[in-house]
XYZ file of N, CA, C and O in Angstrom:
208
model
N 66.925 -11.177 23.768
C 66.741 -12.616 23.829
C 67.459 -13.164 25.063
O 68.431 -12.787 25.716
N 66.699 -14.091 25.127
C 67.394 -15.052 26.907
C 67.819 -16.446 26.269
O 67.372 -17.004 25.267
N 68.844 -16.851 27.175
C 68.910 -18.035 26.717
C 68.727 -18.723 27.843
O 69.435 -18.323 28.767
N 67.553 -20.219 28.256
C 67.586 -20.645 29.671
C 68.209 -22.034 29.196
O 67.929 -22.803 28.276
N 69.265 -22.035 30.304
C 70.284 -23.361 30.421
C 69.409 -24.611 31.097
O 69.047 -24.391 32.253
N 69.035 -25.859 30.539
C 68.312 -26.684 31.616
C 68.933 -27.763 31.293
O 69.906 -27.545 30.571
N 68.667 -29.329 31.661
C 68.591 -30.477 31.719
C 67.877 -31.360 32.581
O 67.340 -30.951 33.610
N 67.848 -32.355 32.274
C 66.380 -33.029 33.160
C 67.728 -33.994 33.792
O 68.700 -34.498 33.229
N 67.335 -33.978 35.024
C 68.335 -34.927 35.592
C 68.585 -36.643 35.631
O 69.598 -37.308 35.852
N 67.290 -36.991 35.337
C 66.849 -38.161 35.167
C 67.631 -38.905 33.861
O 68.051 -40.063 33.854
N 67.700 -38.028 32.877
C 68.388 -38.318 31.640
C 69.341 -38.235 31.341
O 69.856 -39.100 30.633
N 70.087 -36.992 31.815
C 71.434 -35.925 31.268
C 72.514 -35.955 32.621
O 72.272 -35.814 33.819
N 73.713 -36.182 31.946
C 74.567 -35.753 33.031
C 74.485 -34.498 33.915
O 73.571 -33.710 33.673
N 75.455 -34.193 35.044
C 74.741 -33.145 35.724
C 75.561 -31.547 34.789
O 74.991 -30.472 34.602
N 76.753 -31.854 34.437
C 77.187 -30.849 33.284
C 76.379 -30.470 32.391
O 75.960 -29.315 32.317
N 75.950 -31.746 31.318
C 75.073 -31.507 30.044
C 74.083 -30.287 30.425
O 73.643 -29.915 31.512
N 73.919 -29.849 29.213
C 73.199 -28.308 29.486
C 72.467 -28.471 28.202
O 73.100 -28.777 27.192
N 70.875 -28.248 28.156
C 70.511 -27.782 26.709
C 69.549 -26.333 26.752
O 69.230 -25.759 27.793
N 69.115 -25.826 25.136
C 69.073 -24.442 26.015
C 67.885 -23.885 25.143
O 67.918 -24.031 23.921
N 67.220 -23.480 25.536
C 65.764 -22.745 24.757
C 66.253 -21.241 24.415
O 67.183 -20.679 24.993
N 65.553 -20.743 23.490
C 65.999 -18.930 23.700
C 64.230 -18.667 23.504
O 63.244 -19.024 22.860
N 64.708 -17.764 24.591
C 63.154 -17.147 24.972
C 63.197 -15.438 24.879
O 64.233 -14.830 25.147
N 61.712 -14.617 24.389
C 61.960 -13.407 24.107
C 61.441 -12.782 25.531
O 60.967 -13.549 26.368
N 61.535 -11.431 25.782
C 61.551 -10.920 27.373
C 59.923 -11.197 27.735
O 59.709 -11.335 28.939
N 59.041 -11.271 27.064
C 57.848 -11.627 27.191
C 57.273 -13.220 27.137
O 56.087 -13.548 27.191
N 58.657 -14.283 26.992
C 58.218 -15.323 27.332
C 59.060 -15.788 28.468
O 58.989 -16.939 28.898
N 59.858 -14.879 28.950
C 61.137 -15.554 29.787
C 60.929 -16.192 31.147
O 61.601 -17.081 31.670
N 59.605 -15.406 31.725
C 59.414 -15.577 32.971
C 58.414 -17.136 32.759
O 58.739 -18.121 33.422
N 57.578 -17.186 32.082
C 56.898 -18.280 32.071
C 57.693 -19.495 31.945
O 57.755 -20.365 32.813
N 58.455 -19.518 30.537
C 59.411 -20.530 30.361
C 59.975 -20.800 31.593
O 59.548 -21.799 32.172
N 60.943 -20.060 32.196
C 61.618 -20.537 33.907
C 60.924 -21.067 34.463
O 61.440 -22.028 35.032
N 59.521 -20.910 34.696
C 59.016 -21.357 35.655
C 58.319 -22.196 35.669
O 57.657 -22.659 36.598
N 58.448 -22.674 33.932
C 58.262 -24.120 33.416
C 58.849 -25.457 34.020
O 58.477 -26.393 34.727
N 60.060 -24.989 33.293
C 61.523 -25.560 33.687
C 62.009 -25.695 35.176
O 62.540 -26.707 35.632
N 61.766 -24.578 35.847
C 61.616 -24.421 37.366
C 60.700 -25.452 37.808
O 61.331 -26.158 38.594
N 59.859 -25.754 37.718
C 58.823 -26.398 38.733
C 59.141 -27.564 38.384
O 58.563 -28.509 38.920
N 60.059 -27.769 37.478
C 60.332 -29.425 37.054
C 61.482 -29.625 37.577
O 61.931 -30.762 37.430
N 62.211 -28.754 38.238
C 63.520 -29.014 39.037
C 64.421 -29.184 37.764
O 65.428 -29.878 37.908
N 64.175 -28.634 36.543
C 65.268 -28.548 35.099
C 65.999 -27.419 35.238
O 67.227 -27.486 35.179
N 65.234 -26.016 35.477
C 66.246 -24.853 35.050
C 67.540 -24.764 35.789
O 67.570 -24.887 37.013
N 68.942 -24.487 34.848
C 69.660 -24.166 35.519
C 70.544 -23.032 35.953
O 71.200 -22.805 36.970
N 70.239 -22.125 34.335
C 70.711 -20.768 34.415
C 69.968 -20.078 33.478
O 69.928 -20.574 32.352
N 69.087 -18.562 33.774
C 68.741 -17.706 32.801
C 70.225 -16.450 32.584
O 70.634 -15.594 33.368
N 70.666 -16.797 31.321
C 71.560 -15.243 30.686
C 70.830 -14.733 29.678
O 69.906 -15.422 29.246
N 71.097 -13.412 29.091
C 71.343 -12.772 28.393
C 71.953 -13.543 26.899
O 73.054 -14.077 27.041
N 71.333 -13.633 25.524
C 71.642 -14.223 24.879
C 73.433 -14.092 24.219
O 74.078 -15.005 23.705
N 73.998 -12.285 24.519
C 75.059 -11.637 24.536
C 75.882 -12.370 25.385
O 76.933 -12.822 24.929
N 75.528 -12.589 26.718
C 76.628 -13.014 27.251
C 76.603 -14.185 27.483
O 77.267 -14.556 28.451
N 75.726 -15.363 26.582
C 75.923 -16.577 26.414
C 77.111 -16.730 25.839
O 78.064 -17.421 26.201
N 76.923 -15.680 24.443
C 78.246 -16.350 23.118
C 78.811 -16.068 23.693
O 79.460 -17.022 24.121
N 79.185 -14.870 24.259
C 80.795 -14.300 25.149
C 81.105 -15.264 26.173
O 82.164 -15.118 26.784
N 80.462 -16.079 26.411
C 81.270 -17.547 27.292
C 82.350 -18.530 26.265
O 82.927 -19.510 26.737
């Protein structure tokens, strides 16, 4: 599992973070969802999300 970090800037502070979990067969699409909207801000590993 992935977890992608985004926020829309228009709305959210530039910290605020919210976060989808995507499986390895949706990960690339999702980003590049989020990507083309100038939202994504970080793809991890759902493991080394909690370990933050």
């Amino acid at each position: 599992m992935w977890v992608l970090a985004w926020n829309n800037p228009s709305l959210h502070t530039p910290e605020r973070r919210k976060t989808w979990l995507a499986c390895e067969e949706h990960r690339e699409h999702l980003s590049a969802f989020l990507g083309a909207r100038g939202f994504l801000k970080d793809v991890v590993a759902l493991a080394e999300w909690e370990s933050r």
